[in-house]
Amino acid sequence: MSSPYWLEEPFEERPERRLDGPVDVAVVGAGVTGCACARVLAEAGLTVRLHDERQVGWGASGRNGGFALRGGAASYDVAVDEYGHEVASEYWRATERALERMATLAGDALVRTGSLRLATDEEERDGLRAEYELLVGGGFEAEWREPLEHPLDATFVAAIFHPGDAALQPARWSRRLGALAAEAGVDIREESRVASVDELDAPQVVVATDGYPSGLLGPLEGLIIPTRAQMVATEPIPERLFECPHYSRHGFDYWQQRADGRILAGGFRDASLATEFTSVEETTQEIQSALDGFVSDLVGGAVRIRA
């Protein structure tokens, strides 16, 4: 692939803000975390300068699966086991509110399609069914799908449909957050690598590089391990096979079909897990081959991968 698929989309230039001299807060990293943080601080009346080594949304924030889902990393039934019904319910409700807030900010970067979590075998089906029953019993919207329709029935045995979830154009979303931050008065400095917090003219510094090693966190630096995810994008196919984001094998595999007919699929990290603990932006052939075959299986025949 010559360049990241999502980031190729044309975008409007955001307003430029330049602040002279010291600022109240310097934020390092212009992904979703950094842009959102900078915007909120500026709206609270602080002067803010936002730095990024490359461009707004150029890292993981702008190149990912494009899913906007309620809930946490663990499934709802696991959260209930870990935290109890009351805490798990409050947590899930909070993520639903966050998704609503995200939708108001994202505009057409986010489309409420719902999402489909699929089971590849009976063991995974039983886990999904337990989660579904707890969700419905807790007053959450969810739909049980069994049996599944073509082409899913060839590979999967059952699914939960989450109606409030959404498909996301992550680069558009990140850039929109950057524009909102600029409109709030944030001074955004792209192509501005920060090697040391000492070079930042601000009494308060927020390091918002998330999984990327920044060299700015002192003794905490080694505790953050970047983990790469790989995806493929197909050429457009004429059939509309998938109306919403899909994911299976506990999130190891995921895909969606865009309005232009392209399928974007990611996952199979577990095919070469040791190689994925890295921030190097290169593909692993073993994983890419697995993704190519997976997409072909999904559509029932060979499909051309975008070069």
PDB file of C-alpha atoms in Angstrom:
ATOM      1  CA  MET A   1       0.000   0.000   0.000  1.00  0.00           C
ATOM      2  CA  SER A   2       1.458   3.348  -1.038  1.00  0.00           C
ATOM      3  CA  SER A   3      -0.127   5.314   1.805  1.00  0.00           C
ATOM      4  CA  PRO A   4      -2.678   4.716   4.604  1.00  0.00           C
ATOM      5  CA  TYR A   5      -6.167   4.340   3.108  1.00  0.00           C
ATOM      6  CA  TRP A   6      -8.070   6.524   5.565  1.00  0.00           C
ATOM      7  CA  LEU A   7      -5.549   9.368   5.404  1.00  0.00           C
ATOM      8  CA  GLU A   8      -5.797   9.761   1.633  1.00  0.00           C
ATOM      9  CA  GLU A   9      -9.168  11.465   1.952  1.00  0.00           C
ATOM     10  CA  PRO A  10      -8.966  15.186   1.073  1.00  0.00           C
ATOM     11  CA  PHE A  11      -9.707  17.530   3.948  1.00  0.00           C
ATOM     12  CA  GLU A  12     -10.338  21.203   4.516  1.00  0.00           C
ATOM     13  CA  GLU A  13      -7.580  23.305   5.956  1.00  0.00           C
ATOM     14  CA  ARG A  14      -8.220  24.201   9.568  1.00  0.00           C
ATOM     15  CA  PRO A  15      -7.829  27.739  10.942  1.00  0.00           C
ATOM     16  CA  GLU A  16      -4.291  28.662  11.945  1.00  0.00           C
ATOM     17  CA  ARG A  17      -3.615  29.987  15.446  1.00  0.00           C
ATOM     18  CA  ARG A  18      -0.186  31.198  16.528  1.00  0.00           C
ATOM     19  CA  LEU A  19       0.626  32.076  20.124  1.00  0.00           C
ATOM     20  CA  ASP A  20       3.808  33.986  20.914  1.00  0.00           C
ATOM     21  CA  GLY A  21       5.848  33.251  24.005  1.00  0.00           C
ATOM     22  CA  PRO A  22       4.967  30.905  26.859  1.00  0.00           C
ATOM     23  CA  VAL A  23       1.637  29.097  27.042  1.00  0.00           C
ATOM     24  CA  ASP A  24      -0.216  27.626  29.992  1.00  0.00           C
ATOM     25  CA  VAL A  25      -0.070  24.044  28.683  1.00  0.00           C
ATOM     26  CA  ALA A  26       1.905  22.224  26.000  1.00  0.00           C
ATOM     27  CA  VAL A  27       0.402  19.017  24.629  1.00  0.00           C
ATOM     28  CA  VAL A  28       2.573  16.510  22.770  1.00  0.00           C
ATOM     29  CA  GLY A  29       0.798  14.242  20.283  1.00  0.00           C
ATOM     30  CA  ALA A  30      -1.968  15.382  17.915  1.00  0.00           C
ATOM     31  CA  GLY A  31      -4.073  12.244  17.758  1.00  0.00           C
ATOM     32  CA  VAL A  32      -7.544  11.921  19.237  1.00  0.00           C
ATOM     33  CA  THR A  33      -6.256  12.128  22.812  1.00  0.00           C
ATOM     34  CA  GLY A  34      -4.067  15.170  22.244  1.00  0.00           C
ATOM     35  CA  CYS A  35      -6.552  17.105  20.103  1.00  0.00           C
ATOM     36  CA  ALA A  36      -9.416  16.449  22.511  1.00  0.00           C
ATOM     37  CA  CYS A  37      -7.303  17.400  25.515  1.00  0.00           C
ATOM     38  CA  ALA A  38      -6.028  20.591  23.885  1.00  0.00           C
ATOM     39  CA  ARG A  39      -9.529  21.644  22.825  1.00  0.00           C
ATOM     40  CA  VAL A  40     -11.028  21.178  26.289  1.00  0.00           C
ATOM     41  CA  LEU A  41      -8.175  23.074  27.946  1.00  0.00           C
ATOM     42  CA  ALA A  42      -8.486  25.950  25.478  1.00  0.00           C
ATOM     43  CA  GLU A  43     -12.243  26.110  25.935  1.00  0.00           C
ATOM     44  CA  ALA A  44     -11.587  26.384  29.684  1.00  0.00           C
ATOM     45  CA  GLY A  45      -9.617  29.563  29.044  1.00  0.00           C
ATOM     46  CA  LEU A  46      -6.029  28.294  29.001  1.00  0.00           C
ATOM     47  CA  THR A  47      -3.474  29.025  26.315  1.00  0.00           C
ATOM     48  CA  VAL A  48      -2.419  25.769  24.669  1.00  0.00           C
ATOM     49  CA  ARG A  49       0.206  24.714  22.134  1.00  0.00           C
ATOM     50  CA  LEU A  50      -0.119  21.278  20.508  1.00  0.00           C
ATOM     51  CA  HIS A  51       2.918  19.574  18.957  1.00  0.00           C
ATOM     52  CA  ASP A  52       3.105  16.565  16.664  1.00  0.00           C
ATOM     53  CA  GLU A  53       6.126  14.959  15.025  1.00  0.00           C
ATOM     54  CA  ARG A  54       4.101  14.446  11.868  1.00  0.00           C
ATOM     55  CA  GLN A  55       0.541  15.669  11.297  1.00  0.00           C
ATOM     56  CA  VAL A  56      -2.803  15.689  13.077  1.00  0.00           C
ATOM     57  CA  GLY A  57      -4.180  12.150  13.154  1.00  0.00           C
ATOM     58  CA  TRP A  58      -1.262  10.669  11.234  1.00  0.00           C
ATOM     59  CA  GLY A  59      -0.589   7.882  13.747  1.00  0.00           C
ATOM     60  CA  ALA A  60      -2.922   5.221  15.107  1.00  0.00           C
ATOM     61  CA  SER A  61      -5.760   7.741  15.581  1.00  0.00           C
ATOM     62  CA  GLY A  62      -6.086   8.135  11.819  1.00  0.00           C
ATOM     63  CA  ARG A  63      -5.395   4.564  10.733  1.00  0.00           C
ATOM     64  CA  ASN A  64      -7.368   1.887  12.538  1.00  0.00           C
ATOM     65  CA  GLY A  65     -10.423  -0.316  12.110  1.00  0.00           C
ATOM     66  CA  GLY A  66     -12.848   2.602  12.169  1.00  0.00           C
ATOM     67  CA  PHE A  67     -15.083   1.220  14.939  1.00  0.00           C
ATOM     68  CA  ALA A  68     -16.909   3.329  17.519  1.00  0.00           C
ATOM     69  CA  LEU A  69     -18.288   0.879  20.082  1.00  0.00           C
ATOM     70  CA  ARG A  70     -19.816   1.115  23.525  1.00  0.00           C
ATOM     71  CA  GLY A  71     -18.278  -0.841  26.373  1.00  0.00           C
ATOM     72  CA  GLY A  72     -14.749  -1.564  27.487  1.00  0.00           C
ATOM     73  CA  ALA A  73     -11.927  -3.873  26.494  1.00  0.00           C
ATOM     74  CA  ALA A  74     -13.537  -6.741  28.396  1.00  0.00           C
ATOM     75  CA  SER A  75     -16.986  -8.002  27.411  1.00  0.00           C
ATOM     76  CA  TYR A  76     -19.970  -7.071  29.568  1.00  0.00           C
ATOM     77  CA  ASP A  77     -20.190 -10.464  31.261  1.00  0.00           C
ATOM     78  CA  VAL A  78     -16.519 -10.305  32.220  1.00  0.00           C
ATOM     79  CA  ALA A  79     -17.030  -6.770  33.576  1.00  0.00           C
ATOM     80  CA  VAL A  80     -19.952  -8.010  35.676  1.00  0.00           C
ATOM     81  CA  ASP A  81     -17.787 -10.821  37.069  1.00  0.00           C
ATOM     82  CA  GLU A  82     -14.932  -8.439  37.822  1.00  0.00           C
ATOM     83  CA  TYR A  83     -16.785  -5.380  39.154  1.00  0.00           C
ATOM     84  CA  GLY A  84     -20.331  -6.487  39.937  1.00  0.00           C
ATOM     85  CA  HIS A  85     -23.589  -5.629  38.176  1.00  0.00           C
ATOM     86  CA  GLU A  86     -23.915  -2.063  39.435  1.00  0.00           C
ATOM     87  CA  VAL A  87     -20.416  -0.894  38.541  1.00  0.00           C
ATOM     88  CA  ALA A  88     -20.416  -2.704  35.193  1.00  0.00           C
ATOM     89  CA  SER A  89     -23.776  -1.154  34.304  1.00  0.00           C
ATOM     90  CA  GLU A  90     -22.607   2.345  35.239  1.00  0.00           C
ATOM     91  CA  TYR A  91     -19.463   1.816  33.197  1.00  0.00           C
ATOM     92  CA  TRP A  92     -21.416   0.723  30.099  1.00  0.00           C
ATOM     93  CA  ARG A  93     -23.874   3.609  30.445  1.00  0.00           C
ATOM     94  CA  ALA A  94     -20.929   6.009  30.639  1.00  0.00           C
ATOM     95  CA  THR A  95     -19.515   4.636  27.392  1.00  0.00           C
ATOM     96  CA  GLU A  96     -22.901   5.051  25.704  1.00  0.00           C
ATOM     97  CA  ARG A  97     -22.970   8.686  26.796  1.00  0.00           C
ATOM     98  CA  ALA A  98     -19.426   9.126  25.519  1.00  0.00           C
ATOM     99  CA  LEU A  99     -20.449   7.675  22.167  1.00  0.00           C
ATOM    100  CA  GLU A 100     -23.352  10.124  21.981  1.00  0.00           C
ATOM    101  CA  ARG A 101     -20.972  12.989  22.708  1.00  0.00           C
ATOM    102  CA  MET A 102     -18.551  11.673  20.109  1.00  0.00           C
ATOM    103  CA  ALA A 103     -21.335  11.598  17.518  1.00  0.00           C
ATOM    104  CA  THR A 104     -22.137  15.275  18.129  1.00  0.00           C
ATOM    105  CA  LEU A 105     -18.495  16.216  17.501  1.00  0.00           C
ATOM    106  CA  ALA A 106     -17.724  13.846  14.650  1.00  0.00           C
ATOM    107  CA  GLY A 107     -20.428  14.925  12.197  1.00  0.00           C
ATOM    108  CA  ASP A 108     -20.347  12.795   9.041  1.00  0.00           C
ATOM    109  CA  ALA A 109     -17.164  11.058  10.189  1.00  0.00           C
ATOM    110  CA  LEU A 110     -19.410   8.793  12.293  1.00  0.00           C
ATOM    111  CA  VAL A 111     -22.426   6.791  11.091  1.00  0.00           C
ATOM    112  CA  ARG A 112     -24.654   4.885  13.537  1.00  0.00           C
ATOM    113  CA  THR A 113     -24.798   1.522  11.803  1.00  0.00           C
ATOM    114  CA  GLY A 114     -24.654  -0.774  14.821  1.00  0.00           C
ATOM    115  CA  SER A 115     -22.003  -3.479  15.094  1.00  0.00           C
ATOM    116  CA  LEU A 116     -22.004  -7.261  14.911  1.00  0.00           C
ATOM    117  CA  ARG A 117     -19.894  -9.371  17.260  1.00  0.00           C
ATOM    118  CA  LEU A 118     -19.601 -12.878  15.846  1.00  0.00           C
ATOM    119  CA  ALA A 119     -18.850 -16.325  17.230  1.00  0.00           C
ATOM    120  CA  THR A 120     -16.627 -18.625  15.198  1.00  0.00           C
ATOM    121  CA  ASP A 121     -17.441 -21.798  17.178  1.00  0.00           C
ATOM    122  CA  GLU A 122     -19.746 -23.133  19.871  1.00  0.00           C
ATOM    123  CA  GLU A 123     -17.439 -22.101  22.721  1.00  0.00           C
ATOM    124  CA  GLU A 124     -17.394 -18.494  21.566  1.00  0.00           C
ATOM    125  CA  ARG A 125     -21.141 -18.702  20.909  1.00  0.00           C
ATOM    126  CA  ASP A 126     -21.793 -19.711  24.516  1.00  0.00           C
ATOM    127  CA  GLY A 127     -19.747 -16.744  25.723  1.00  0.00           C
ATOM    128  CA  LEU A 128     -21.652 -14.358  23.478  1.00  0.00           C
ATOM    129  CA  ARG A 129     -24.973 -15.771  24.598  1.00  0.00           C
ATOM    130  CA  ALA A 130     -24.053 -15.244  28.257  1.00  0.00           C
ATOM    131  CA  GLU A 131     -23.096 -11.653  27.520  1.00  0.00           C
ATOM    132  CA  TYR A 132     -26.277 -11.062  25.527  1.00  0.00           C
ATOM    133  CA  GLU A 133     -28.496 -12.293  28.357  1.00  0.00           C
ATOM    134  CA  LEU A 134     -26.737 -10.079  30.886  1.00  0.00           C
ATOM    135  CA  LEU A 135     -27.006  -7.054  28.592  1.00  0.00           C
ATOM    136  CA  VAL A 136     -30.718  -7.507  27.968  1.00  0.00           C
ATOM    137  CA  GLY A 137     -31.315  -8.300  31.638  1.00  0.00           C
ATOM    138  CA  GLY A 138     -29.527  -5.073  32.541  1.00  0.00           C
ATOM    139  CA  GLY A 139     -31.736  -3.001  30.251  1.00  0.00           C
ATOM    140  CA  PHE A 140     -29.259  -2.580  27.397  1.00  0.00           C
ATOM    141  CA  GLU A 141     -30.249  -2.787  23.745  1.00  0.00           C
ATOM    142  CA  ALA A 142     -28.920  -5.908  22.012  1.00  0.00           C
ATOM    143  CA  GLU A 143     -30.186  -8.397  19.438  1.00  0.00           C
ATOM    144  CA  TRP A 144     -29.345 -12.097  19.162  1.00  0.00           C
ATOM    145  CA  ARG A 145     -28.641 -13.337  15.627  1.00  0.00           C
ATOM    146  CA  GLU A 146     -28.854 -17.085  15.044  1.00  0.00           C
ATOM    147  CA  PRO A 147     -28.799 -18.587  12.465  1.00  0.00           C
ATOM    148  CA  LEU A 148     -26.802 -16.129  10.409  1.00  0.00           C
ATOM    149  CA  GLU A 149     -27.442 -15.191   6.807  1.00  0.00           C
ATOM    150  CA  HIS A 150     -25.114 -15.556   3.821  1.00  0.00           C
ATOM    151  CA  PRO A 151     -22.167 -14.998   3.625  1.00  0.00           C
ATOM    152  CA  LEU A 152     -21.620 -15.062   7.405  1.00  0.00           C
ATOM    153  CA  ASP A 153     -23.187 -18.489   7.863  1.00  0.00           C
ATOM    154  CA  ALA A 154     -20.249 -20.133   6.089  1.00  0.00           C
ATOM    155  CA  THR A 155     -17.815 -19.117   8.835  1.00  0.00           C
ATOM    156  CA  PHE A 156     -19.739 -18.049  11.942  1.00  0.00           C
ATOM    157  CA  VAL A 157     -22.414 -19.670  14.105  1.00  0.00           C
ATOM    158  CA  ALA A 158     -24.103 -16.766  15.943  1.00  0.00           C
ATOM    159  CA  ALA A 159     -23.740 -13.082  16.800  1.00  0.00           C
ATOM    160  CA  ILE A 160     -24.803 -10.161  18.991  1.00  0.00           C
ATOM    161  CA  PHE A 161     -25.948  -7.029  17.209  1.00  0.00           C
ATOM    162  CA  HIS A 162     -25.265  -3.809  19.149  1.00  0.00           C
ATOM    163  CA  PRO A 163     -27.632  -1.248  17.555  1.00  0.00           C
ATOM    164  CA  GLY A 164     -26.079   1.928  18.965  1.00  0.00           C
ATOM    165  CA  ASP A 165     -22.532   1.347  17.733  1.00  0.00           C
ATOM    166  CA  ALA A 166     -21.037   3.140  14.752  1.00  0.00           C
ATOM    167  CA  ALA A 167     -18.687   3.051  11.800  1.00  0.00           C
ATOM    168  CA  LEU A 168     -16.033   5.742  11.814  1.00  0.00           C
ATOM    169  CA  GLN A 169     -13.739   7.409   9.288  1.00  0.00           C
ATOM    170  CA  PRO A 170     -10.884   7.807  11.794  1.00  0.00           C
ATOM    171  CA  ALA A 171      -8.748  10.248   9.814  1.00  0.00           C
ATOM    172  CA  ARG A 172     -11.729  12.550   9.222  1.00  0.00           C
ATOM    173  CA  TRP A 173     -12.634  12.299  12.919  1.00  0.00           C
ATOM    174  CA  SER A 174      -9.079  13.111  14.055  1.00  0.00           C
ATOM    175  CA  ARG A 175      -8.763  16.042  11.683  1.00  0.00           C
ATOM    176  CA  ARG A 176     -12.168  17.356  12.785  1.00  0.00           C
ATOM    177  CA  LEU A 177     -10.981  17.294  16.396  1.00  0.00           C
ATOM    178  CA  GLY A 178      -7.875  19.184  15.292  1.00  0.00           C
ATOM    179  CA  ALA A 179     -10.026  21.805  13.595  1.00  0.00           C
ATOM    180  CA  LEU A 180     -12.203  22.140  16.710  1.00  0.00           C
ATOM    181  CA  ALA A 181      -9.075  22.580  18.809  1.00  0.00           C
ATOM    182  CA  ALA A 182      -7.797  25.301  16.475  1.00  0.00           C
ATOM    183  CA  GLU A 183     -11.168  27.048  16.554  1.00  0.00           C
ATOM    184  CA  ALA A 184     -10.924  27.036  20.352  1.00  0.00           C
ATOM    185  CA  GLY A 185      -7.595  28.861  20.099  1.00  0.00           C
ATOM    186  CA  VAL A 186      -5.041  26.031  20.195  1.00  0.00           C
ATOM    187  CA  ASP A 187      -1.722  26.689  18.476  1.00  0.00           C
ATOM    188  CA  ILE A 188      -1.115  23.463  16.493  1.00  0.00           C
ATOM    189  CA  ARG A 189       2.479  22.821  15.438  1.00  0.00           C
ATOM    190  CA  GLU A 190       2.783  19.944  12.986  1.00  0.00           C
ATOM    191  CA  GLU A 191       6.155  18.496  11.921  1.00  0.00           C
ATOM    192  CA  SER A 192       7.330  19.611  15.358  1.00  0.00           C
ATOM    193  CA  ARG A 193       9.169  16.825  17.159  1.00  0.00           C
ATOM    194  CA  VAL A 194       9.654  17.338  20.885  1.00  0.00           C
ATOM    195  CA  ALA A 195      12.845  15.699  22.155  1.00  0.00           C
ATOM    196  CA  SER A 196      12.614  16.958  25.734  1.00  0.00           C
ATOM    197  CA  VAL A 197       9.978  18.619  27.920  1.00  0.00           C
ATOM    198  CA  ASP A 198      12.637  21.213  28.750  1.00  0.00           C
ATOM    199  CA  GLU A 199      12.275  22.704  25.276  1.00  0.00           C
ATOM    200  CA  LEU A 200       8.561  23.381  25.788  1.00  0.00           C
ATOM    201  CA  ASP A 201       7.755  26.913  26.893  1.00  0.00           C
ATOM    202  CA  ALA A 202       4.983  25.875  29.297  1.00  0.00           C
ATOM    203  CA  PRO A 203       4.737  25.157  33.037  1.00  0.00           C
ATOM    204  CA  GLN A 204       2.399  22.213  32.405  1.00  0.00           C
ATOM    205  CA  VAL A 205       2.966  19.473  29.813  1.00  0.00           C
ATOM    206  CA  VAL A 206       0.580  16.720  28.694  1.00  0.00           C
ATOM    207  CA  VAL A 207       2.200  13.770  26.902  1.00  0.00           C
ATOM    208  CA  ALA A 208      -0.555  12.360  24.667  1.00  0.00           C
ATOM    209  CA  THR A 209       1.452  10.013  22.475  1.00  0.00           C
ATOM    210  CA  ASP A 210      -0.398   6.979  23.892  1.00  0.00           C
ATOM    211  CA  GLY A 211       1.298   3.790  22.640  1.00  0.00           C
ATOM    212  CA  TYR A 212       4.073   5.551  20.758  1.00  0.00           C
ATOM    213  CA  PRO A 213       7.365   5.817  22.664  1.00  0.00           C
ATOM    214  CA  SER A 214       8.069   9.509  23.167  1.00  0.00           C
ATOM    215  CA  GLY A 215      11.165   9.608  25.362  1.00  0.00           C
ATOM    216  CA  LEU A 216       9.382  12.195  27.499  1.00  0.00           C
ATOM    217  CA  LEU A 217       8.100  10.076  30.381  1.00  0.00           C
ATOM    218  CA  GLY A 218      11.263   9.331  32.313  1.00  0.00           C
ATOM    219  CA  PRO A 219      10.981   6.133  34.383  1.00  0.00           C
ATOM    220  CA  LEU A 220       7.479   5.452  33.008  1.00  0.00           C
ATOM    221  CA  GLU A 221       8.731   5.167  29.439  1.00  0.00           C
ATOM    222  CA  GLY A 222       9.560   1.463  29.562  1.00  0.00           C
ATOM    223  CA  LEU A 223       6.132   0.576  30.982  1.00  0.00           C
ATOM    224  CA  ILE A 224       4.363   1.507  27.745  1.00  0.00           C
ATOM    225  CA  ILE A 225       4.657  -1.163  25.054  1.00  0.00           C
ATOM    226  CA  PRO A 226       3.503  -0.157  21.570  1.00  0.00           C
ATOM    227  CA  THR A 227       1.445  -2.826  19.810  1.00  0.00           C
ATOM    228  CA  ARG A 228       1.011  -2.741  16.066  1.00  0.00           C
ATOM    229  CA  ALA A 229      -2.194  -3.682  14.232  1.00  0.00           C
ATOM    230  CA  GLN A 230      -2.280  -4.476  10.526  1.00  0.00           C
ATOM    231  CA  MET A 231      -5.058  -4.098   7.965  1.00  0.00           C
ATOM    232  CA  VAL A 232      -5.799  -4.534   4.291  1.00  0.00           C
ATOM    233  CA  ALA A 233      -8.130  -2.602   1.999  1.00  0.00           C
ATOM    234  CA  THR A 234      -9.685  -4.236  -1.045  1.00  0.00           C
ATOM    235  CA  GLU A 235     -10.609  -2.730  -4.348  1.00  0.00           C
ATOM    236  CA  PRO A 236     -14.356  -1.921  -4.472  1.00  0.00           C
ATOM    237  CA  ILE A 237     -16.615  -4.941  -4.898  1.00  0.00           C
ATOM    238  CA  PRO A 238     -20.115  -4.569  -6.375  1.00  0.00           C
ATOM    239  CA  GLU A 239     -22.002  -6.530  -3.719  1.00  0.00           C
ATOM    240  CA  ARG A 240     -23.046  -4.846  -0.482  1.00  0.00           C
ATOM    241  CA  LEU A 241     -22.270  -7.710   1.926  1.00  0.00           C
ATOM    242  CA  PHE A 242     -21.673  -6.012   5.270  1.00  0.00           C
ATOM    243  CA  GLU A 243     -23.803  -3.141   6.549  1.00  0.00           C
ATOM    244  CA  CYS A 244     -21.892  -2.447   9.762  1.00  0.00           C
ATOM    245  CA  PRO A 245     -18.577  -3.123  11.507  1.00  0.00           C
ATOM    246  CA  HIS A 246     -18.039  -6.831  12.245  1.00  0.00           C
ATOM    247  CA  TYR A 247     -15.618  -8.464  14.684  1.00  0.00           C
ATOM    248  CA  SER A 248     -14.905 -11.998  15.858  1.00  0.00           C
ATOM    249  CA  ARG A 249     -12.464 -14.181  17.803  1.00  0.00           C
ATOM    250  CA  HIS A 250     -12.679 -11.837  20.800  1.00  0.00           C
ATOM    251  CA  GLY A 251     -11.701  -8.886  18.619  1.00  0.00           C
ATOM    252  CA  PHE A 252      -8.678 -10.482  16.970  1.00  0.00           C
ATOM    253  CA  ASP A 253     -10.385 -10.192  13.558  1.00  0.00           C
ATOM    254  CA  TYR A 254     -12.482  -7.225  12.396  1.00  0.00           C
ATOM    255  CA  TRP A 255     -13.762  -5.680   9.196  1.00  0.00           C
ATOM    256  CA  GLN A 256     -16.244  -3.314   7.636  1.00  0.00           C
ATOM    257  CA  GLN A 257     -17.379  -2.459   4.127  1.00  0.00           C
ATOM    258  CA  ARG A 258     -17.300   1.159   3.098  1.00  0.00           C
ATOM    259  CA  ALA A 259     -19.950   2.903   1.014  1.00  0.00           C
ATOM    260  CA  ASP A 260     -17.680   2.690  -2.041  1.00  0.00           C
ATOM    261  CA  GLY A 261     -17.668  -1.130  -1.795  1.00  0.00           C
ATOM    262  CA  ARG A 262     -14.195  -1.549  -0.337  1.00  0.00           C
ATOM    263  CA  ILE A 263     -13.708  -3.980   2.525  1.00  0.00           C
ATOM    264  CA  LEU A 264     -11.247  -2.966   5.226  1.00  0.00           C
ATOM    265  CA  ALA A 265     -10.122  -5.864   7.378  1.00  0.00           C
ATOM    266  CA  GLY A 266      -7.692  -6.145  10.246  1.00  0.00           C
ATOM    267  CA  GLY A 267      -6.514  -8.648  12.778  1.00  0.00           C
ATOM    268  CA  PHE A 268      -4.638 -11.948  12.914  1.00  0.00           C
ATOM    269  CA  ARG A 269      -2.155 -10.338  15.284  1.00  0.00           C
ATOM    270  CA  ASP A 270      -2.031 -13.680  17.069  1.00  0.00           C
ATOM    271  CA  ALA A 271      -0.540 -15.263  13.942  1.00  0.00           C
ATOM    272  CA  SER A 272       2.744 -13.526  14.768  1.00  0.00           C
ATOM    273  CA  LEU A 273       2.206 -11.950  18.154  1.00  0.00           C
ATOM    274  CA  ALA A 274       5.859 -11.452  19.098  1.00  0.00           C
ATOM    275  CA  THR A 275       6.492  -9.275  16.034  1.00  0.00           C
ATOM    276  CA  GLU A 276       3.593  -6.926  16.831  1.00  0.00           C
ATOM    277  CA  PHE A 277       5.005  -5.357  19.992  1.00  0.00           C
ATOM    278  CA  THR A 278       6.594  -2.547  18.019  1.00  0.00           C
ATOM    279  CA  SER A 279       5.949   0.969  16.733  1.00  0.00           C
ATOM    280  CA  VAL A 280       7.582   0.189  13.378  1.00  0.00           C
ATOM    281  CA  GLU A 281       5.081   0.941  10.610  1.00  0.00           C
ATOM    282  CA  GLU A 282       5.826  -2.006   8.370  1.00  0.00           C
ATOM    283  CA  THR A 283       3.697  -5.003   7.550  1.00  0.00           C
ATOM    284  CA  THR A 284       4.399  -8.608   8.513  1.00  0.00           C
ATOM    285  CA  GLN A 285       3.950 -10.927   5.548  1.00  0.00           C
ATOM    286  CA  GLU A 286       2.524 -13.746   7.636  1.00  0.00           C
ATOM    287  CA  ILE A 287      -0.247 -11.505   8.963  1.00  0.00           C
ATOM    288  CA  GLN A 288      -0.920  -9.832   5.633  1.00  0.00           C
ATOM    289  CA  SER A 289      -1.235 -13.234   3.930  1.00  0.00           C
ATOM    290  CA  ALA A 290      -3.673 -14.363   6.616  1.00  0.00           C
ATOM    291  CA  LEU A 291      -5.743 -11.208   6.098  1.00  0.00           C
ATOM    292  CA  ASP A 292      -5.774 -11.681   2.315  1.00  0.00           C
ATOM    293  CA  GLY A 293      -7.096 -15.220   2.723  1.00  0.00           C
ATOM    294  CA  PHE A 294      -9.600 -14.159   5.360  1.00  0.00           C
ATOM    295  CA  VAL A 295     -11.138 -11.511   3.100  1.00  0.00           C
ATOM    296  CA  SER A 296     -11.361 -13.994   0.222  1.00  0.00           C
ATOM    297  CA  ASP A 297     -13.192 -16.412   2.499  1.00  0.00           C
ATOM    298  CA  LEU A 298     -15.577 -13.671   3.626  1.00  0.00           C
ATOM    299  CA  VAL A 299     -16.662 -12.754   0.100  1.00  0.00           C
ATOM    300  CA  GLY A 300     -16.569 -16.319  -1.223  1.00  0.00           C
ATOM    301  CA  GLY A 301     -13.818 -15.828  -3.803  1.00  0.00           C
ATOM    302  CA  ALA A 302     -10.676 -13.977  -4.757  1.00  0.00           C
ATOM    303  CA  VAL A 303     -10.726 -10.240  -4.230  1.00  0.00           C
ATOM    304  CA  ARG A 304      -8.085  -7.781  -5.275  1.00  0.00           C
ATOM    305  CA  ILE A 305      -6.219  -6.070  -2.455  1.00  0.00           C
ATOM    306  CA  ARG A 306      -5.577  -2.389  -2.984  1.00  0.00           C
ATOM    307  CA  ALA A 307      -1.916  -1.848  -3.894  1.00  0.00           C
TER     308      ALA A 307
END
